[in-house]
């Protein structure tokens, strides 16, 4: 199908975008790479009154390094997350996960800001951004605010961004030393049935700290497996620890029952793949699972 | 700042020539290329970013033209499947490889595969990498084997061809 009609704006600065967002009072959508927005419009699931094309605004593809902190502009594209050396060094979990986003053509156009605003519950960038404990910066004519990622995802395709706000930056704190990621798909490039990502630091005595465990596809939003995180924090992540963490993660979710998988199967996949990614994170730290 | 209007004038480069046209803002790039520019080599399947039939090159990157508005082509360098063959009688080496390896049957997906594979020029890729990279175009006839063989055969010929290097990006 084709998109229904809309008014088109191509502002040259962020303040102009914010003025338009205020004027349209929720009726306008921001167009960046369009890889989520255009399908929704072509299918007429969305019929915005106006599109605000931010493709020409300078500096929205920026990559800033401030000590351990890495800041991405909203239009930072997937292909750069995939290939940029600075990202490979500073945000390797995102570089790993982005390979599962769409396909080559989609990654050539799609952007980090677009993915986070779309907030697909099975999306890789939302899950990676949750695991890494990022801060989402949003701006409106009322001012600028920082939203911790734990408070950002409100539901399926719903975020804390207000209708008059624009996502202007994603700020990632220091990346943990170790990480791992796995995803189960019914078909190549399909939405994830379940995705599991972990990250953490290992102390000199072999204990694990700052453990972050995230699950995609098991709820309305990507979620942290808090019970499993608490169980693993400070341990050596030995086989019994890992086994119990897998059970805890599966117990504390309420996954959907749909045509991709039953709730029980998603719980099973969560347990199995969490134990596997924890094992592979250990292996990446030079340990082998016992 | 451009005024809101349901028509907008865009200026872009298509297959080596500069074009200025007025386009309805709601028209996607594939419809624009087919209906207004008359380049019907770019095909449309799903119009929701899944099938990859409409893959074209924009600023040397393969993208799905159903997921771009025509207005987003403003200022861009665009290549469609019509840019490949040098003339009516001769095929581009990639097209010739497709022909040799029976990489098409009905041919509907072929422009998409050609424009995607064309972007691999200059890269070293094994079969698994090629298979991964072409996953964004669907073929319902061939089972992909001939397509993989054709790209595998064509690729080494691009490694030393300096004339391709300016388009050797992703």
XYZ file of C-alpha atoms in Angstrom:
460
model
C 0.000 0.000 0.000
C 0.946 3.645 -0.075
C 1.177 6.143 2.765
C -1.806 8.431 3.217
C -1.215 12.108 2.626
C 0.664 14.289 5.072
C 2.394 17.653 5.259
C 6.149 17.542 4.862
C 8.690 19.675 6.675
C 12.451 19.612 6.381
C 13.735 21.905 9.137
C 17.374 22.841 9.368
C 17.794 22.911 13.121
C 16.608 21.157 16.267
C 14.801 24.276 17.593
C 12.766 24.334 14.351
C 11.854 20.666 14.916
C 10.753 21.428 18.469
C 8.572 24.318 17.267
C 6.875 22.064 14.714
C 6.323 19.315 17.300
C 4.640 21.861 19.552
C 2.482 23.207 16.708
C 1.271 19.769 15.648
C 0.583 18.702 19.258
C 1.155 14.998 18.683
C 0.030 14.896 15.045
C 3.526 14.895 13.576
C 6.163 12.173 13.365
C 9.894 12.657 12.991
C 11.390 10.996 9.903
C 15.042 9.929 10.163
C 16.042 6.680 8.422
C 12.415 5.677 7.990
C 13.020 1.947 8.384
C 10.331 1.592 11.064
C 8.208 4.625 10.228
C 7.796 3.998 6.494
C 6.476 0.412 6.832
C 3.965 1.619 9.442
C 2.842 4.388 7.077
C 2.790 2.227 3.940
C 0.590 -0.242 5.824
C -1.533 2.713 7.023
C -1.160 1.603 10.595
C -0.073 5.195 11.157
C -1.442 8.271 9.358
C 0.446 11.224 10.809
C -0.749 14.695 9.818
C 2.833 15.732 9.166
C 6.341 14.363 8.820
C 9.319 16.296 10.118
C 12.334 15.131 8.114
C 15.486 15.564 10.232
C 17.731 14.194 7.476
C 19.348 17.548 6.734
C 20.028 18.776 10.253
C 23.779 18.845 10.766
C 25.463 17.079 13.665
C 22.718 14.541 14.424
C 25.036 11.682 13.396
C 27.658 12.655 15.938
C 29.710 10.291 18.071
C 31.129 11.914 21.202
C 33.626 10.425 23.639
C 33.817 11.923 27.127
C 36.060 9.764 29.271
C 34.242 6.431 29.600
C 30.983 7.902 28.313
C 29.948 7.530 24.684
C 27.190 9.714 23.247
C 25.399 8.965 19.994
C 23.331 11.460 18.061
C 19.775 10.351 17.173
C 20.594 9.809 13.496
C 23.697 7.669 14.174
C 23.168 4.898 11.618
C 23.180 1.143 12.161
C 25.889 0.652 9.549
C 28.260 2.780 11.585
C 27.410 0.891 14.781
C 28.277 -2.230 12.799
C 31.548 -0.973 11.281
C 32.909 1.971 13.262
C 36.165 1.207 15.103
C 35.300 3.525 17.976
C 32.003 1.680 18.501
C 33.772 -1.702 18.297
C 36.057 -0.561 21.093
C 33.625 1.387 23.269
C 30.219 -0.257 22.691
C 31.064 -3.780 21.468
C 27.752 -5.240 22.668
C 25.849 -2.902 20.329
C 28.220 -3.731 17.462
C 27.514 -7.429 18.021
C 23.752 -7.028 18.352
C 23.269 -4.691 15.399
C 24.134 -7.491 12.985
C 20.753 -8.984 13.891
C 18.898 -5.791 12.984
C 17.021 -6.033 9.688
C 19.223 -6.731 6.692
C 21.952 -4.901 4.785
C 19.607 -2.394 3.166
C 17.785 -1.655 6.428
C 21.078 -1.173 8.287
C 22.169 1.275 5.609
C 19.259 3.600 6.469
C 18.083 2.827 10.015
C 19.260 4.831 13.029
C 19.737 4.341 16.767
C 17.240 7.098 17.570
C 14.629 5.600 15.275
C 14.982 2.201 16.886
C 14.680 3.578 20.417
C 11.634 5.677 19.556
C 9.969 2.732 17.800
C 10.594 0.581 20.922
C 9.872 -2.763 19.335
C 9.730 -5.223 22.274
C 11.893 -7.650 20.286
C 14.333 -4.978 19.053
C 18.061 -5.459 19.483
C 19.038 -1.814 19.998
C 16.424 -1.281 22.751
C 17.687 -4.403 24.554
C 21.363 -3.449 24.159
C 20.666 0.088 25.321
C 18.826 -1.256 28.388
C 21.678 -3.627 29.271
C 24.242 -0.859 28.977
C 22.272 1.398 31.326
C 22.104 4.321 28.926
C 20.465 7.685 29.468
C 18.068 8.970 26.811
C 18.115 12.733 26.306
C 14.870 14.304 25.118
C 14.193 17.913 24.262
C 11.102 20.056 23.733
C 10.473 23.770 23.790
C 9.798 23.228 27.504
C 13.411 22.194 27.981
C 15.704 19.219 28.005
C 15.554 16.182 30.261
C 17.484 12.983 30.842
C 15.528 9.732 31.043
C 17.249 6.684 32.580
C 16.715 3.767 30.188
C 15.094 1.752 32.995
C 12.242 4.309 32.929
C 12.200 4.830 29.174
C 10.314 1.837 27.739
C 6.678 2.051 28.827
C 5.095 -0.681 26.747
C 4.934 -2.302 23.351
C 6.000 0.456 20.921
C 5.562 3.017 23.719
C 8.215 5.184 25.357
C 8.549 8.028 27.856
C 9.125 10.490 24.995
C 6.273 13.025 25.053
C 4.497 14.041 21.815
C 6.281 17.421 21.797
C 9.694 15.916 22.518
C 12.521 14.807 20.262
C 15.121 12.216 21.209
C 18.337 14.246 20.855
C 21.061 11.962 22.239
C 21.752 8.542 23.724
C 24.414 8.524 26.400
C 26.133 5.233 27.214
C 28.181 4.917 30.416
C 31.342 2.823 30.623
C 30.802 -0.495 28.844
C 31.380 -3.572 31.038
C 34.467 -5.586 30.151
C 32.605 -8.742 29.135
C 29.359 -9.437 27.336
C 27.499 -12.016 25.302
C 24.333 -12.137 23.231
C 22.070 -14.759 21.669
C 18.811 -14.562 19.788
C 16.313 -17.166 18.608
C 14.474 -16.456 15.342
C 11.967 -18.551 13.453
C 13.475 -17.351 10.169
C 16.501 -15.353 9.133
C 15.876 -11.620 9.776
C 12.572 -12.312 11.517
C 11.581 -10.665 14.796
C 13.231 -12.365 17.776
C 11.249 -15.038 19.591
C 13.557 -14.548 22.559
C 16.818 -12.614 22.822
C 19.219 -12.667 25.741
C 22.103 -10.288 26.392
C 24.478 -10.190 29.360
C 27.331 -7.926 30.416
C 29.557 -7.655 33.458
C 32.986 -7.098 34.956
C 35.217 -9.705 36.540
C 37.356 -8.829 39.593
C 40.888 -10.132 40.120
C 39.559 -12.837 42.472
C 37.290 -14.124 39.696
C 34.003 -12.792 41.097
C 31.556 -11.029 38.767
C 30.213 -7.543 39.321
C 27.946 -4.981 37.663
C 26.109 -7.901 36.090
C 23.394 -6.866 33.670
C 21.043 -9.441 32.175
C 18.423 -8.391 29.661
C 15.679 -10.268 27.832
C 13.867 -9.336 24.641
C 10.640 -10.773 23.257
C 9.384 -11.954 26.661
C 7.299 -8.916 27.636
C 5.873 -5.653 26.278
C 9.331 -4.102 26.561
C 12.881 -5.385 26.861
C 13.338 -6.300 30.527
C 16.161 -6.727 33.017
C 16.214 -10.133 34.719
C 16.618 -8.565 38.159
C 16.338 -11.750 40.241
C 18.970 -13.478 38.127
C 21.208 -10.400 38.262
C 21.033 -10.346 42.069
C 21.707 -14.083 42.237
C 24.832 -13.783 40.095
C 26.283 -10.560 41.509
C 29.533 -11.188 43.381
C 29.638 -14.913 42.552
C 32.197 -16.798 40.454
C 29.391 -17.697 38.027
C 30.034 -21.370 38.571
C 27.766 -23.957 37.024
C 25.273 -24.062 39.953
C 25.081 -20.234 39.973
C 24.369 -20.152 36.271
C 21.780 -22.926 36.476
C 19.905 -21.101 39.224
C 20.094 -17.807 37.363
C 18.505 -19.459 34.333
C 15.655 -20.807 36.478
C 15.135 -17.439 38.208
C 15.041 -15.559 34.890
C 12.454 -17.976 33.470
C 10.324 -17.812 36.649
C 10.146 -14.021 36.753
C 8.868 -13.382 33.246
C 5.335 -13.443 31.881
C 5.989 -13.985 28.179
C 3.398 -13.674 25.418
C 1.667 -16.638 23.811
C 1.528 -15.965 20.069
C 2.050 -17.436 16.623
C 5.844 -17.312 17.018
C 5.993 -19.308 20.230
C 4.012 -20.323 23.295
C 4.682 -18.716 26.670
C 6.088 -22.005 27.965
C 8.463 -22.317 25.052
C 9.677 -18.741 25.572
C 10.321 -19.533 29.242
C 12.248 -22.629 28.203
C 14.283 -20.660 25.649
C 15.029 -17.969 28.230
C 16.459 -20.491 30.696
C 18.478 -22.369 28.089
C 19.886 -19.319 26.331
C 20.661 -17.403 29.504
C 22.788 -20.308 30.743
C 24.489 -20.444 27.339
C 25.280 -16.734 27.059
C 26.581 -16.671 30.630
C 28.794 -19.612 29.683
C 30.045 -17.833 26.595
C 30.691 -14.633 28.580
C 32.772 -16.711 31.019
C 34.618 -18.277 28.104
C 35.363 -14.811 26.698
C 36.952 -13.979 30.079
C 39.235 -17.006 29.713
C 37.170 -19.409 31.805
C 35.440 -22.523 30.756
C 32.083 -23.469 32.111
C 32.462 -26.448 34.466
C 13.218 25.838 6.149
C 11.027 24.375 3.449
C 7.356 25.287 3.645
C 4.891 22.499 4.130
C 3.266 21.609 0.863
C 2.081 18.413 -0.685
C 4.390 18.834 -3.654
C 8.060 19.569 -3.471
C 10.762 20.090 -6.060
C 13.768 17.800 -5.821
C 17.036 17.708 -7.719
C 19.119 14.553 -7.816
C 21.419 12.456 -9.986
C 19.954 9.339 -11.559
C 22.243 6.921 -13.386
C 24.647 9.715 -14.222
C 22.198 12.430 -15.290
C 20.923 15.354 -13.251
C 17.143 15.551 -12.878
C 14.837 18.183 -11.349
C 11.231 17.125 -10.728
C 8.257 18.074 -8.608
C 7.018 15.146 -6.537
C 4.054 14.517 -4.250
C 5.503 14.255 -0.746
C 3.663 11.010 0.021
C 5.139 9.194 -2.980
C 7.846 6.667 -2.152
C 11.073 6.549 -4.125
C 10.247 3.327 -6.000
C 6.950 4.660 -7.356
C 8.679 7.889 -8.257
C 11.428 6.138 -10.220
C 8.928 3.901 -12.005
C 6.086 6.309 -12.737
C 7.704 9.734 -12.988
C 11.204 8.923 -14.195
C 10.059 5.939 -16.272
C 12.682 3.547 -14.954
C 10.601 0.424 -14.473
C 13.549 -1.893 -13.835
C 13.097 -1.304 -10.102
C 10.368 -3.692 -9.004
C 7.929 -3.509 -6.114
C 6.812 -6.475 -4.070
C 5.676 -5.968 -0.506
C 6.068 -2.197 -0.031
C 6.826 -2.805 3.625
C 10.558 -3.386 3.577
C 10.627 -7.177 3.611
C 11.110 -8.527 0.080
C 13.946 -6.336 -1.230
C 12.665 -6.215 -4.844
C 12.968 -2.426 -4.834
C 16.646 -2.301 -3.792
C 18.497 0.588 -5.425
C 21.765 2.363 -4.697
C 21.555 5.740 -2.961
C 24.871 7.506 -2.390
C 26.627 4.190 -3.049
C 24.650 2.197 -0.477
C 21.951 -0.341 -1.324
C 18.622 0.648 0.219
C 14.974 -0.299 -0.182
C 13.309 2.371 -2.256
C 9.826 1.581 -0.898
C 11.047 2.713 2.529
C 12.279 6.069 1.262
C 10.190 9.009 0.206
C 10.996 10.471 -3.180
C 11.702 13.783 -1.430
C 14.507 12.070 0.483
C 16.315 11.551 -2.825
C 16.857 15.309 -3.040
C 20.583 15.889 -3.571
C 21.395 12.169 -3.719
C 23.281 10.077 -6.254
C 20.920 7.291 -7.299
C 21.657 4.146 -9.300
C 19.055 1.675 -10.525
C 19.407 -1.611 -12.380
C 19.291 0.389 -15.644
C 22.765 1.737 -14.782
C 24.438 -1.669 -15.069
C 24.508 -2.738 -18.729
C 26.645 -0.471 -20.943
C 24.165 -0.730 -23.841
C 21.272 -2.711 -25.294
C 23.463 -5.541 -26.531
C 25.977 -6.046 -23.746
C 25.430 -7.218 -20.178
C 27.241 -5.975 -17.088
C 29.672 -8.697 -15.859
C 27.413 -9.315 -12.850
C 24.394 -9.762 -15.127
C 26.416 -12.086 -17.361
C 27.331 -14.186 -14.314
C 23.647 -14.340 -13.318
C 22.809 -15.543 -16.834
C 25.584 -18.164 -16.842
C 24.594 -19.611 -13.481
C 20.818 -19.585 -13.997
C 20.569 -17.159 -11.087
C 17.076 -16.203 -12.200
C 13.944 -17.890 -13.418
C 11.039 -15.461 -13.458
C 13.416 -12.533 -12.999
C 11.182 -10.457 -10.762
C 13.709 -10.317 -7.918
C 16.744 -9.943 -10.178
C 17.022 -6.123 -10.126
C 17.068 -6.250 -6.334
C 19.788 -8.896 -6.220
C 21.849 -7.115 -8.867
C 21.767 -3.761 -7.103
C 22.572 -5.364 -3.747
C 25.370 -7.566 -5.117
C 26.785 -4.664 -7.134
C 27.603 -2.979 -3.820
C 29.899 -5.891 -2.862
C 32.417 -4.899 -5.573
C 35.946 -4.821 -4.209
C 35.130 -6.826 -1.074
C 36.520 -10.229 -0.104
C 33.578 -12.367 0.941
C 33.170 -16.092 1.485
C 29.986 -17.947 0.609
C 28.520 -17.657 4.100
C 29.119 -13.920 4.120
C 27.515 -13.516 0.707
C 24.503 -15.539 1.855
C 24.158 -13.313 4.929
C 24.526 -10.117 2.901
C 21.881 -11.080 0.327
C 19.346 -12.122 2.962
C 17.452 -8.875 2.397
C 16.198 -9.895 -1.044
C 13.814 -12.812 -1.468
C 13.751 -15.204 -4.432
C 10.947 -17.724 -4.745
C 12.234 -19.501 -7.877
C 15.890 -20.387 -7.662
C 16.615 -21.575 -4.143
C 19.473 -19.041 -4.161
C 22.178 -21.525 -5.220
C 22.647 -20.024 -8.669
C 22.622 -16.510 -7.212
C 25.379 -17.422 -4.752
C 27.438 -19.040 -7.531
C 27.025 -16.044 -9.818
C 28.132 -13.572 -7.154
C 31.030 -15.834 -6.118
C 32.229 -15.970 -9.716
C 31.831 -12.256 -10.383
C 33.364 -10.917 -7.178
C 37.094 -11.673 -7.763
C 36.933 -9.746 -11.046
C 36.098 -6.597 -9.074
C 39.121 -6.716 -6.799
C 41.514 -5.051 -9.210
C 39.096 -3.014 -11.283
C 39.955 0.569 -10.330
C 36.915 1.902 -12.178
C 34.696 0.303 -9.560
C 36.525 1.514 -6.505
C 34.483 4.686 -6.116
C 31.374 2.595 -5.702
C 32.904 -0.149 -3.618
C 31.255 0.976 -0.370
C 28.814 -1.170 1.561
